[in-house]
Amino acid sequence: DKDYAAARDLLLQSLRTARTAESYCDLGEAYSYMGNKNEAVITFENAIKLDPKCHKAYACIAELLLSEGHIFHAIDYYVLAIQAKPDSLQYRQNFLTLARHLQIKAFNKDVKNILTDSLKIKDLNFSKTIGVWSQLLQKDPAFKDILKAVGKDQKDTYAAFKKASATKHRAYLDPYFLLGIKNEIVASLPFEKFMTYLRRFMLEQYDTQSPVFSESEYIQVATSLAGNCLLTDYIFNSTAEEQDKIKALKCGKDTDLRLLSILACYEPIYKIPGIAEISSKYKATAPEFIDTHIDDFEIQKEIRESISTITKISEGTSALVREQYEEFPYPRWTNYDRTAFNEEIEGRFRNGKFNILNAGCGTGHEAICLGSLYPNSKVLAVDLSRTSLAFAIKRARDYNIKNVDFR
């Protein structure tokens, strides 16, 4: 405390000579460490008055508000901190962690911009914020008529949806929408109905005489939609007409990127005969789409054959469970949480060296979270399904997690 008091006195003396935002920030931190939160906030606000781009002052006020339980005010200040320093991953992750508590009552353009930019960054964990993404989408004026046409019950309202989509189709090209559906799953029956209708609309748009999208726009929407369909393992219902049309399209001689993108909305395309040659043709044009829907599966197929077996399983319940997850590895995930579930309990083990068993690891989400959280420890992750394990190993490679052994 004496050191902080001395620092405070020196900074006050310095500010009498020259007032700078940096000095006010340092003084605010001294007050914070001394427990004088009110004076700290006033001092950080003085820093902001001198320099409205003083991101550190906004972030420090956010932390002080959070320490007092003022979550929503803290979120407001993290928005300001991000606007002042857009390249700060720490500010963005702190915002995303807190944003899950939001209840969106009105459209907020600033929040939308932050969420859009954050979805582009691989190293940020967005999974806990997808509910806010969905709420904000519902408040977006561009989607108002479309979502109203979907309705909230199971009544068939496709005709109204189709009409609204044709009129408001530009909404589907919004990066906020495209990035969200491509990377995350929204656990909501109304949203599932919306996605089911959108897929049907895109299929009809494939060969309509009056398309609302250009070719490049169509591919942009369809490839993003295909990403969501893959994440949900093609759970959306389809009409008999849709099924017949997809069957007919698969019988065609030419397979271009536009066709691949709509087929990938209905079924895995890595099984298409000659797909390796087709994928190499479009690798440069749509690298993420080709990687996700074709190349990753080829890599996982090779990984699957190299996985060590602990115990052979030939019959019984375990064999039936394995069969289920061989066909549907669950969950397919794109990102993971890099923070402790409970910092007070788990945080104290962070620098230790432990042997951790993750039994029934599935597709490796928890195992990779553990490997990231405890980098000095070794994680043994076991599962019945080789397909799930292959997915997990590929994800571990993607995120450079090397202390997890999958078997």
Tab-separated table of C-alpha atoms in Angstrom:
chain	number	residue	atom	x	y	z
A	1	ASP	CA	0.000	0.000	0.000
A	2	LYS	CA	2.885	2.332	0.784
A	3	ASP	CA	4.290	1.752	-2.701
A	4	TYR	CA	0.927	2.547	-4.334
A	5	ALA	CA	0.572	5.658	-2.189
A	6	ALA	CA	4.048	6.778	-3.199
A	7	ALA	CA	3.222	6.120	-6.848
A	8	ARG	CA	0.013	8.108	-6.464
A	9	ASP	CA	1.892	11.067	-5.000
A	10	LEU	CA	4.501	11.012	-7.758
A	11	LEU	CA	1.819	10.827	-10.455
A	12	LEU	CA	-0.154	13.690	-8.913
A	13	GLN	CA	3.027	15.758	-8.886
A	14	SER	CA	3.701	14.817	-12.505
A	15	LEU	CA	0.183	15.802	-13.551
A	16	ARG	CA	0.674	19.284	-12.121
A	17	THR	CA	3.493	19.716	-14.606
A	18	ALA	CA	1.992	17.967	-17.639
A	19	ARG	CA	-1.456	16.426	-17.982
A	20	THR	CA	-1.401	13.291	-20.165
A	21	ALA	CA	-3.887	10.473	-20.644
A	22	GLU	CA	-1.150	7.929	-19.880
A	23	SER	CA	-0.382	9.548	-16.507
A	24	TYR	CA	-4.064	9.655	-15.609
A	25	CYS	CA	-4.343	5.935	-16.502
A	26	ASP	CA	-1.374	5.092	-14.270
A	27	LEU	CA	-2.882	7.161	-11.457
A	28	GLY	CA	-6.235	5.417	-11.927
A	29	GLU	CA	-4.539	2.036	-11.574
A	30	ALA	CA	-2.821	3.207	-8.376
A	31	TYR	CA	-6.187	4.230	-6.936
A	32	SER	CA	-7.633	0.844	-8.012
A	33	TYR	CA	-4.891	-1.095	-6.217
A	34	MET	CA	-5.459	1.037	-3.126
A	35	GLY	CA	-9.160	0.138	-3.179
A	36	ASN	CA	-10.336	3.665	-3.982
A	37	LYS	CA	-12.594	2.668	-6.874
A	38	ASN	CA	-14.610	5.869	-7.134
A	39	GLU	CA	-11.474	8.010	-7.413
A	40	ALA	CA	-10.072	5.503	-9.921
A	41	VAL	CA	-13.117	5.851	-12.181
A	42	ILE	CA	-12.961	9.660	-12.037
A	43	THR	CA	-9.258	9.528	-12.928
A	44	PHE	CA	-9.814	7.156	-15.864
A	45	GLU	CA	-12.564	9.466	-17.108
A	46	ASN	CA	-10.069	12.339	-17.004
A	47	ALA	CA	-7.773	10.261	-19.222
A	48	ILE	CA	-10.640	9.789	-21.683
A	49	LYS	CA	-11.355	13.532	-21.728
A	50	LEU	CA	-7.759	14.152	-22.796
A	51	ASP	CA	-7.723	11.252	-25.260
A	52	PRO	CA	-11.079	9.753	-26.390
A	53	LYS	CA	-9.067	6.869	-27.944
A	54	CYS	CA	-7.511	5.887	-24.602
A	55	HIS	CA	-8.585	2.222	-24.775
A	56	LYS	CA	-6.857	1.288	-21.530
A	57	ALA	CA	-9.024	3.740	-19.565
A	58	TYR	CA	-12.247	2.278	-21.008
A	59	ALA	CA	-11.082	-1.277	-20.225
A	60	CYS	CA	-10.052	-0.376	-16.674
A	61	ILE	CA	-13.438	1.236	-15.996
A	62	ALA	CA	-15.086	-1.922	-17.391
A	63	GLU	CA	-13.117	-4.075	-14.936
A	64	LEU	CA	-14.012	-1.802	-12.016
A	65	LEU	CA	-17.696	-1.927	-12.941
A	66	LEU	CA	-17.507	-5.699	-13.282
A	67	SER	CA	-15.933	-6.022	-9.832
A	68	GLU	CA	-18.991	-4.239	-8.450
A	69	GLY	CA	-21.360	-6.547	-10.328
A	70	HIS	CA	-22.394	-3.978	-12.960
A	71	ILE	CA	-22.136	-6.385	-15.907
A	72	PHE	CA	-24.145	-4.422	-18.439
A	73	HIS	CA	-22.322	-1.137	-17.807
A	74	ALA	CA	-19.050	-3.061	-18.074
A	75	ILE	CA	-20.152	-4.339	-21.490
A	76	ASP	CA	-20.784	-0.751	-22.619
A	77	TYR	CA	-17.234	0.220	-21.691
A	78	TYR	CA	-15.748	-2.825	-23.415
A	79	VAL	CA	-17.587	-1.714	-26.566
A	80	LEU	CA	-15.815	1.647	-26.245
A	81	ALA	CA	-12.459	-0.051	-25.562
A	82	ILE	CA	-12.827	-2.196	-28.702
A	83	GLN	CA	-13.800	0.806	-30.802
A	84	ALA	CA	-10.666	2.585	-29.538
A	85	LYS	CA	-8.431	-0.455	-30.130
A	86	PRO	CA	-10.097	-2.868	-32.602
A	87	ASP	CA	-7.103	-5.238	-32.756
A	88	SER	CA	-7.203	-6.137	-29.054
A	89	LEU	CA	-8.183	-9.819	-28.762
A	90	GLN	CA	-8.341	-9.537	-24.982
A	91	TYR	CA	-10.950	-6.765	-25.093
A	92	ARG	CA	-12.977	-8.716	-27.635
A	93	GLN	CA	-12.862	-11.953	-25.633
A	94	ASN	CA	-13.834	-10.140	-22.446
A	95	PHE	CA	-16.751	-8.570	-24.305
A	96	LEU	CA	-17.850	-11.941	-25.724
A	97	THR	CA	-17.637	-13.565	-22.295
A	98	LEU	CA	-19.897	-10.906	-20.788
A	99	ALA	CA	-22.208	-10.490	-23.786
A	100	ARG	CA	-23.895	-13.839	-23.162
A	101	HIS	CA	-25.749	-12.094	-20.299
A	102	LEU	CA	-27.339	-9.563	-22.656
A	103	GLN	CA	-31.030	-9.540	-23.458
A	104	ILE	CA	-31.324	-7.652	-26.729
A	105	LYS	CA	-34.377	-5.372	-26.651
A	106	ALA	CA	-33.462	-3.165	-29.604
A	107	PHE	CA	-31.120	-3.287	-32.573
A	108	ASN	CA	-27.618	-2.077	-31.717
A	109	LYS	CA	-25.297	-1.363	-34.638
A	110	ASP	CA	-22.159	-1.092	-32.456
A	111	VAL	CA	-22.719	-4.533	-30.943
A	112	LYS	CA	-23.429	-5.962	-34.393
A	113	ASN	CA	-20.157	-4.594	-35.793
A	114	ILE	CA	-18.147	-6.025	-32.890
A	115	LEU	CA	-19.792	-9.441	-33.223
A	116	THR	CA	-19.235	-9.444	-36.994
A	117	ASP	CA	-15.523	-8.648	-36.673
A	118	SER	CA	-15.126	-11.129	-33.802
A	119	LEU	CA	-16.608	-13.956	-35.901
A	120	LYS	CA	-13.755	-13.466	-38.364
A	121	ILE	CA	-11.087	-14.180	-35.715
A	122	LYS	CA	-10.265	-17.846	-35.202
A	123	ASP	CA	-8.656	-17.351	-31.785
A	124	LEU	CA	-11.826	-15.956	-30.183
A	125	ASN	CA	-14.376	-18.229	-28.543
A	126	PHE	CA	-17.813	-17.249	-29.849
A	127	SER	CA	-19.825	-20.323	-28.810
A	128	LYS	CA	-21.313	-18.850	-25.624
A	129	THR	CA	-22.371	-15.681	-27.439
A	130	ILE	CA	-24.401	-17.282	-30.240
A	131	GLY	CA	-27.625	-16.622	-28.315
A	132	VAL	CA	-26.913	-12.889	-28.432
A	133	TRP	CA	-26.083	-13.185	-32.148
A	134	SER	CA	-29.502	-14.773	-32.705
A	135	GLN	CA	-31.330	-12.161	-30.597
A	136	LEU	CA	-29.695	-9.309	-32.475
A	137	LEU	CA	-30.562	-10.914	-35.821
A	138	GLN	CA	-34.216	-10.935	-34.763
A	139	LYS	CA	-34.018	-7.193	-34.059
A	140	ASP	CA	-32.219	-6.364	-37.306
A	141	PRO	CA	-34.557	-4.293	-39.530
A	142	ALA	CA	-33.227	-6.095	-42.631
A	143	PHE	CA	-34.519	-9.458	-41.335
A	144	LYS	CA	-37.763	-8.227	-39.769
A	145	ASP	CA	-40.107	-9.229	-42.622
A	146	ILE	CA	-38.299	-12.510	-43.299
A	147	LEU	CA	-38.404	-13.736	-39.703
A	148	LYS	CA	-41.988	-12.541	-39.275
A	149	ALA	CA	-42.943	-14.716	-42.253
A	150	VAL	CA	-41.322	-17.767	-40.645
A	151	GLY	CA	-43.582	-17.547	-37.581
A	152	LYS	CA	-42.969	-19.127	-34.183
A	153	ASP	CA	-45.054	-22.316	-34.498
A	154	GLN	CA	-44.871	-25.351	-36.782
A	155	LYS	CA	-47.483	-24.039	-39.218
A	156	ASP	CA	-46.311	-24.137	-42.849
A	157	THR	CA	-45.599	-20.536	-43.815
A	158	TYR	CA	-43.105	-21.191	-46.626
A	159	ALA	CA	-45.077	-19.239	-49.243
A	160	ALA	CA	-44.887	-16.091	-47.105
A	161	PHE	CA	-41.217	-16.747	-46.345
A	162	LYS	CA	-40.407	-17.177	-50.041
A	163	LYS	CA	-42.085	-13.889	-50.912
A	164	ALA	CA	-40.289	-12.021	-48.132
A	165	SER	CA	-36.930	-13.590	-49.046
A	166	ALA	CA	-37.261	-12.645	-52.699
A	167	THR	CA	-37.940	-9.039	-51.680
A	168	LYS	CA	-35.366	-8.812	-48.867
A	169	HIS	CA	-32.745	-11.164	-50.308
A	170	ARG	CA	-29.921	-8.634	-49.804
A	171	ALA	CA	-30.144	-9.359	-46.073
A	172	TYR	CA	-28.686	-12.814	-46.682
A	173	LEU	CA	-25.455	-11.259	-47.988
A	174	ASP	CA	-24.746	-9.512	-44.674
A	175	PRO	CA	-21.406	-10.812	-43.261
A	176	TYR	CA	-22.992	-10.843	-39.790
A	177	PHE	CA	-25.495	-13.436	-40.996
A	178	LEU	CA	-23.135	-15.442	-43.209
A	179	LEU	CA	-20.365	-15.749	-40.603
A	180	GLY	CA	-22.818	-16.645	-37.866
A	181	ILE	CA	-24.584	-19.501	-39.642
A	182	LYS	CA	-21.341	-20.882	-41.024
A	183	ASN	CA	-19.580	-21.145	-37.677
A	184	GLU	CA	-22.179	-21.739	-34.966
A	185	ILE	CA	-25.325	-23.722	-34.134
A	186	VAL	CA	-28.410	-21.933	-32.835
A	187	ALA	CA	-30.414	-24.322	-30.636
A	188	SER	CA	-33.885	-22.999	-31.424
A	189	LEU	CA	-36.866	-24.586	-33.195
A	190	PRO	CA	-37.959	-21.312	-34.864
A	191	PHE	CA	-34.404	-20.809	-36.138
A	192	GLU	CA	-34.314	-24.391	-37.418
A	193	LYS	CA	-37.538	-23.711	-39.298
A	194	PHE	CA	-35.987	-20.534	-40.726
A	195	MET	CA	-32.893	-22.437	-41.913
A	196	THR	CA	-35.039	-25.230	-43.369
A	197	TYR	CA	-36.989	-22.653	-45.376
A	198	LEU	CA	-33.837	-20.841	-46.457
A	199	ARG	CA	-32.315	-24.064	-47.772
A	200	ARG	CA	-35.480	-24.801	-49.752
A	201	PHE	CA	-35.479	-21.242	-51.121
A	202	MET	CA	-31.846	-21.579	-52.224
A	203	LEU	CA	-32.568	-24.876	-53.964
A	204	GLU	CA	-35.433	-23.277	-55.883
A	205	GLN	CA	-33.164	-20.369	-56.759
A	206	TYR	CA	-30.632	-22.760	-58.301
A	207	ASP	CA	-32.468	-23.067	-61.619
A	208	THR	CA	-35.232	-20.469	-61.436
A	209	GLN	CA	-35.911	-18.285	-64.434
A	210	SER	CA	-35.869	-15.192	-62.207
A	211	PRO	CA	-32.908	-15.480	-59.812
A	212	VAL	CA	-32.528	-12.841	-57.124
A	213	PHE	CA	-28.795	-13.540	-56.648
A	214	SER	CA	-25.885	-13.239	-59.042
A	215	GLU	CA	-23.783	-16.401	-59.379
A	216	SER	CA	-21.145	-15.211	-56.907
A	217	GLU	CA	-23.822	-14.083	-54.428
A	218	TYR	CA	-25.568	-17.429	-54.687
A	219	ILE	CA	-22.343	-19.292	-53.926
A	220	GLN	CA	-21.627	-16.960	-51.008
A	221	VAL	CA	-24.981	-17.674	-49.341
A	222	ALA	CA	-25.112	-21.374	-50.214
A	223	THR	CA	-21.593	-22.169	-48.960
A	224	SER	CA	-22.318	-20.473	-45.623
A	225	LEU	CA	-25.632	-22.285	-45.325
A	226	ALA	CA	-23.856	-25.546	-46.160
A	227	GLY	CA	-21.503	-24.940	-43.231
A	228	ASN	CA	-24.463	-24.820	-40.840
A	229	CYS	CA	-26.038	-27.913	-42.391
A	230	LEU	CA	-22.789	-29.808	-41.855
A	231	LEU	CA	-22.483	-28.641	-38.231
A	232	THR	CA	-26.029	-29.885	-37.553
A	233	ASP	CA	-25.427	-33.151	-39.460
A	234	TYR	CA	-28.127	-32.373	-42.017
A	235	ILE	CA	-30.916	-32.504	-39.453
A	236	PHE	CA	-33.265	-30.141	-41.304
A	237	ASN	CA	-36.379	-31.718	-42.809
A	238	SER	CA	-36.775	-31.697	-46.576
A	239	THR	CA	-39.838	-32.117	-48.757
A	240	ALA	CA	-40.232	-34.939	-51.278
A	241	GLU	CA	-39.883	-32.324	-54.011
A	242	GLU	CA	-36.530	-31.196	-52.593
A	243	GLN	CA	-35.289	-34.779	-52.370
A	244	ASP	CA	-36.264	-35.485	-55.979
A	245	LYS	CA	-34.563	-32.329	-57.178
A	246	ILE	CA	-31.313	-33.093	-55.345
A	247	LYS	CA	-31.362	-36.608	-56.789
A	248	ALA	CA	-31.789	-35.187	-60.291
A	249	LEU	CA	-29.009	-32.622	-59.799
A	250	LYS	CA	-26.597	-35.369	-58.708
A	251	CYS	CA	-27.235	-37.193	-61.967
A	252	GLY	CA	-26.023	-34.265	-64.044
A	253	LYS	CA	-22.754	-34.442	-65.944
A	254	ASP	CA	-21.243	-31.119	-64.909
A	255	THR	CA	-20.428	-30.350	-61.257
A	256	ASP	CA	-19.484	-26.724	-60.790
A	257	LEU	CA	-18.991	-24.757	-57.564
A	258	ARG	CA	-22.532	-23.436	-57.622
A	259	LEU	CA	-23.926	-26.979	-57.768
A	260	LEU	CA	-21.498	-28.231	-55.121
A	261	SER	CA	-22.580	-25.481	-52.748
A	262	ILE	CA	-26.277	-26.391	-52.880
A	263	LEU	CA	-25.616	-30.143	-52.750
A	264	ALA	CA	-23.522	-29.550	-49.614
A	265	CYS	CA	-26.640	-28.085	-47.983
A	266	TYR	CA	-28.352	-31.474	-48.220
A	267	GLU	CA	-25.694	-34.148	-47.803
A	268	PRO	CA	-21.929	-34.693	-47.412
A	269	ILE	CA	-20.295	-33.994	-50.772
A	270	TYR	CA	-16.989	-35.721	-50.002
A	271	LYS	CA	-18.717	-38.991	-51.026
A	272	ILE	CA	-19.389	-37.798	-54.593
A	273	PRO	CA	-17.466	-39.938	-57.144
A	274	GLY	CA	-14.416	-38.103	-58.485
A	275	ILE	CA	-14.663	-35.422	-55.805
A	276	ALA	CA	-10.873	-35.173	-55.389
A	277	GLU	CA	-10.472	-33.907	-58.945
A	278	ILE	CA	-13.431	-31.558	-58.551
A	279	SER	CA	-12.112	-30.136	-55.269
A	280	SER	CA	-8.691	-29.371	-56.735
A	281	LYS	CA	-10.423	-27.413	-59.505
A	282	TYR	CA	-12.105	-25.055	-57.012
A	283	LYS	CA	-9.549	-25.032	-54.206
A	284	ALA	CA	-8.218	-21.597	-55.126
A	285	THR	CA	-11.690	-20.104	-55.622
A	286	ALA	CA	-13.322	-21.381	-52.413
A	287	PRO	CA	-10.551	-22.743	-50.159
A	288	GLU	CA	-12.522	-22.695	-46.882
A	289	PHE	CA	-15.518	-24.460	-48.420
A	290	ILE	CA	-13.371	-27.134	-50.071
A	291	ASP	CA	-11.350	-27.682	-46.891
A	292	THR	CA	-14.425	-27.986	-44.685
A	293	HIS	CA	-16.565	-30.199	-46.901
A	294	ILE	CA	-14.004	-32.306	-48.759
A	295	ASP	CA	-10.337	-32.129	-47.779
A	296	ASP	CA	-10.914	-32.331	-44.007
A	297	PHE	CA	-12.806	-35.594	-44.466
A	298	GLU	CA	-9.963	-37.086	-46.487
A	299	ILE	CA	-7.496	-36.087	-43.777
A	300	GLN	CA	-9.746	-37.530	-41.061
A	301	LYS	CA	-10.048	-40.759	-43.037
A	302	GLU	CA	-6.248	-41.140	-42.965
A	303	ILE	CA	-6.114	-40.232	-39.269
A	304	ARG	CA	-8.806	-42.784	-38.458
A	305	GLU	CA	-6.645	-45.638	-39.660
A	306	SER	CA	-3.689	-44.590	-37.500
A	307	ILE	CA	-5.472	-44.355	-34.123
A	308	SER	CA	-4.181	-46.709	-31.430
A	309	THR	CA	-6.676	-49.221	-30.004
A	310	ILE	CA	-6.796	-49.763	-26.247
A	311	THR	CA	-9.471	-52.488	-26.147
A	312	LYS	CA	-11.221	-54.242	-29.004
A	313	ILE	CA	-15.012	-53.987	-29.131
A	314	SER	CA	-16.973	-56.556	-31.107
A	315	GLU	CA	-20.543	-56.734	-29.724
A	316	GLY	CA	-22.989	-55.540	-27.098
A	317	THR	CA	-24.074	-52.030	-26.074
A	318	SER	CA	-20.617	-50.526	-26.625
A	319	ALA	CA	-20.613	-51.729	-30.217
A	320	LEU	CA	-24.057	-50.207	-30.824
A	321	VAL	CA	-23.018	-46.885	-29.282
A	322	ARG	CA	-19.856	-46.855	-31.383
A	323	GLU	CA	-21.882	-47.529	-34.535
A	324	GLN	CA	-24.114	-44.540	-33.814
A	325	TYR	CA	-21.203	-42.138	-33.351
A	326	GLU	CA	-19.309	-43.550	-36.319
A	327	GLU	CA	-22.188	-42.317	-38.466
A	328	PHE	CA	-22.866	-39.110	-36.518
A	329	PRO	CA	-19.794	-37.821	-34.647
A	330	TYR	CA	-21.129	-35.307	-32.140
A	331	PRO	CA	-20.741	-32.446	-31.740
A	332	ARG	CA	-19.102	-30.981	-34.808
A	333	TRP	CA	-17.553	-27.846	-33.370
A	334	THR	CA	-15.500	-24.961	-34.686
A	335	ASN	CA	-14.080	-23.285	-31.564
A	336	TYR	CA	-13.391	-23.960	-27.902
A	337	ASP	CA	-13.339	-22.188	-24.552
A	338	ARG	CA	-9.876	-21.068	-23.444
A	339	THR	CA	-10.987	-20.025	-19.963
A	340	ALA	CA	-11.567	-22.061	-16.810
A	341	PHE	CA	-15.132	-23.074	-16.014
A	342	ASN	CA	-14.468	-21.917	-12.465
A	343	GLU	CA	-11.259	-19.930	-12.111
A	344	GLU	CA	-11.321	-20.187	-8.330
A	345	ILE	CA	-11.342	-23.989	-8.430
A	346	GLU	CA	-9.534	-24.831	-11.670
A	347	GLY	CA	-7.249	-21.824	-12.036
A	348	ARG	CA	-4.910	-22.919	-9.219
A	349	PHE	CA	-4.003	-26.058	-11.197
A	350	ARG	CA	-3.062	-24.119	-14.324
A	351	ASN	CA	0.727	-24.326	-13.958
A	352	GLY	CA	0.824	-27.822	-12.496
A	353	LYS	CA	1.823	-31.067	-14.191
A	354	PHE	CA	-0.987	-33.618	-14.101
A	355	ASN	CA	-2.139	-36.726	-15.933
A	356	ILE	CA	-5.767	-36.091	-16.935
A	357	LEU	CA	-8.188	-38.739	-18.226
A	358	ASN	CA	-11.067	-37.648	-20.446
A	359	ALA	CA	-13.209	-40.783	-20.828
A	360	GLY	CA	-15.769	-40.680	-23.637
A	361	CYS	CA	-14.141	-37.645	-25.235
A	362	GLY	CA	-16.266	-37.746	-28.395
A	363	THR	CA	-15.064	-35.178	-30.914
A	364	GLY	CA	-12.523	-33.774	-28.475
A	365	HIS	CA	-14.001	-30.457	-27.429
A	366	GLU	CA	-13.519	-30.949	-23.683
A	367	ALA	CA	-10.146	-32.665	-24.120
A	368	ILE	CA	-8.800	-29.745	-26.163
A	369	CYS	CA	-10.198	-27.254	-23.624
A	370	LEU	CA	-8.286	-29.166	-20.919
A	371	GLY	CA	-5.130	-29.330	-23.017
A	372	SER	CA	-5.252	-25.584	-23.593
A	373	LEU	CA	-6.085	-24.738	-19.974
A	374	TYR	CA	-3.329	-26.970	-18.546
A	375	PRO	CA	-0.447	-26.746	-21.048
A	376	ASN	CA	2.052	-28.480	-18.713
A	377	SER	CA	-0.210	-31.490	-18.166
A	378	LYS	CA	-0.888	-34.558	-20.309
A	379	VAL	CA	-4.442	-35.429	-21.316
A	380	LEU	CA	-5.433	-38.982	-22.317
A	381	ALA	CA	-8.715	-38.787	-24.262
A	382	VAL	CA	-10.467	-42.065	-25.098
A	383	ASP	CA	-13.607	-42.877	-27.040
A	384	LEU	CA	-15.363	-45.777	-28.773
A	385	SER	CA	-15.712	-44.009	-32.124
A	386	ARG	CA	-12.732	-43.740	-34.455
A	387	THR	CA	-14.614	-41.206	-36.583
A	388	SER	CA	-15.120	-38.959	-33.543
A	389	LEU	CA	-11.471	-39.379	-32.555
A	390	ALA	CA	-10.302	-38.514	-36.073
A	391	PHE	CA	-12.353	-35.303	-35.924
A	392	ALA	CA	-10.799	-34.518	-32.524
A	393	ILE	CA	-7.230	-35.117	-33.708
A	394	LYS	CA	-7.785	-32.880	-36.744
A	395	ARG	CA	-9.102	-30.103	-34.493
A	396	ALA	CA	-6.128	-30.503	-32.131
A	397	ARG	CA	-3.811	-30.038	-35.113
A	398	ASP	CA	-5.786	-26.997	-36.280
A	399	TYR	CA	-5.305	-25.325	-32.880
A	400	ASN	CA	-1.776	-26.637	-32.287
A	401	ILE	CA	-2.741	-28.525	-29.099
A	402	LYS	CA	0.029	-31.075	-28.586
A	403	ASN	CA	-0.497	-32.376	-25.048
A	404	VAL	CA	-3.605	-34.467	-25.751
A	405	ASP	CA	-3.299	-38.147	-26.708
A	406	PHE	CA	-6.448	-39.459	-28.411
A	407	ARG	CA	-7.088	-43.210	-28.397
